Each structure stands twice: as C-alpha cells, then as structure tokens.
XYZ file of C-alpha atoms in Angstrom:
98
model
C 0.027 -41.163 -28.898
C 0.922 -37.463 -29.053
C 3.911 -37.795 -29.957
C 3.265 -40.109 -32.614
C 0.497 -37.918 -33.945
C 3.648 -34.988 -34.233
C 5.531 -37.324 -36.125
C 3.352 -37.598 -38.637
C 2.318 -34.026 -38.913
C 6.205 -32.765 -38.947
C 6.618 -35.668 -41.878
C 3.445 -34.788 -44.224
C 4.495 -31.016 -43.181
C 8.167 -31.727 -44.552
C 7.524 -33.906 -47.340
C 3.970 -32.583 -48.395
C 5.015 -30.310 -50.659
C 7.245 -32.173 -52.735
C 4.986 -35.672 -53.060
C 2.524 -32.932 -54.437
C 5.425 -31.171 -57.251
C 6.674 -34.239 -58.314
C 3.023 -36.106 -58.239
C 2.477 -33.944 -61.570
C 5.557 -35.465 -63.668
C 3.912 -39.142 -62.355
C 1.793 -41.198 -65.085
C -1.715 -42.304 -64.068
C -0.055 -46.211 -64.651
C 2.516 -45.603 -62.506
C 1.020 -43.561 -59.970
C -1.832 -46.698 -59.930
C 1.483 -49.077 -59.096
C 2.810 -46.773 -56.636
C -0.344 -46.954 -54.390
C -0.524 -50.888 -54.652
C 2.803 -51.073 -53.799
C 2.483 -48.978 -50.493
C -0.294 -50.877 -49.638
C 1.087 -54.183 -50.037
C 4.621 -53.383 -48.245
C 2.554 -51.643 -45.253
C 0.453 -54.713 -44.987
C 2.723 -57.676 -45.117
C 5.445 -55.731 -43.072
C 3.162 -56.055 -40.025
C 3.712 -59.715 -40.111
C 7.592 -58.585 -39.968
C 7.881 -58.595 -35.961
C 5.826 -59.114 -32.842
C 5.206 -55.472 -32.496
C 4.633 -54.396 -36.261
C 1.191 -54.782 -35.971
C -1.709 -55.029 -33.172
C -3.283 -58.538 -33.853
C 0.684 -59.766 -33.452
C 0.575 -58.886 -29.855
C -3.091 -59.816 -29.012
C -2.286 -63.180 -30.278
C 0.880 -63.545 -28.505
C -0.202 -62.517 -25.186
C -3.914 -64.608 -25.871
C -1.884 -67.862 -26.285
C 0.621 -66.783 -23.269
C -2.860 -66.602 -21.087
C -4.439 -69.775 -22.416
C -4.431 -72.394 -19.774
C -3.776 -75.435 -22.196
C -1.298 -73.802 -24.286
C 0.901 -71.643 -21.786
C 2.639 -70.827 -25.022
C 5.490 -67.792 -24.565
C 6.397 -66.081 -27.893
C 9.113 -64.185 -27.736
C 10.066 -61.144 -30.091
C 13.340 -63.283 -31.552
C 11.255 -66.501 -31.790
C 8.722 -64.520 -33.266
C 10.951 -62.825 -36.169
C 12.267 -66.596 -36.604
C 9.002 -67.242 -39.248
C 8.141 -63.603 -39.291
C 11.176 -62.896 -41.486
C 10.889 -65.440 -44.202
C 7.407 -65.577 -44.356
C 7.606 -61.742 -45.022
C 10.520 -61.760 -47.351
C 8.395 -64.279 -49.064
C 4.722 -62.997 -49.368
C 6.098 -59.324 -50.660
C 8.457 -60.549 -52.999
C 5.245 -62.383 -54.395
C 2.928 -59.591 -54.302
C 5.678 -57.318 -56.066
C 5.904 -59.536 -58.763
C 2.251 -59.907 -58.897
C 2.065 -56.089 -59.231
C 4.631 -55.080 -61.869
C-alpha cells in the first residue's frame, strides 16, 4: 500500500506541473470531455480482468466458496468475456460522449 501510495505521489509530482501549463490552452468544452472520458475508461476498464477491480475478486472467490456452485474462475477464463464486453461498453460510451 506504501508503495503504491509513492507511485502516485512520484507521478502527480512528475506530471503535476505540466497537466496544470497546458490545462490553460484547454477549452472549458473540451476540458468537460476530457473528465468524462477518464471517468468512463477508469470505470469500464475494471471489468477488463479479474484483478482490475475489487468486486471482480470478491465475486470470484464468493462463487469459488459457494457450496452449490463450486464455481472456479480463472484469470484467462475471466478475460474470455471481460475483453469483449469491455471493448464493447467503452467504445459505446466514447461515442456517446463525443
């Protein structure tokens, strides 16, 4: 968790200073787009791969545990639907945006 948490310092720390120069030369229209775009890649990219997000895992290892399901998801079987269905819903929500 530390580590992580230096990641992200070292990156806002490196690339701070010029998201805030070229922020200025950025229309309120497109910097509006920008945002939603961020937002909707971040979200749907979760869905990408068993560990892209947190509810990916807690599902996969609550049907593992269920007694009448006994169901083992694997990271490749996972990124089977995970893929496509990703691919999908952005492409849709980019074209929804612009």
């Amino acid at each position: 968790m530390l580590l992580d948490m230096l990641r992200i310092l070292v990156t806002l720390l490196l690339l701070g200073a010029r998201v805030a120069a070229s922020a200025a030369a950025i229309s309120q229209e497109d910097q509006k787009r920008a945002w939603l775009i961020l937002a909707w890649v971040s979200t749907t990219a979760g869905n990408l791969s068993l560990l892209g997000s947190a509810a990916n895992l807690i599902v996969c290892e609550q049907a593992r545990r269920a007694p009448n399901l006994s169901y083992t998801l694997t990271f490749w079987s996972h990124l089977k639907f995970g893929l496509p269905s990703t691919i999908i819903v952005t492409a849709i929500g980019l074209t929804l945006i612009r």
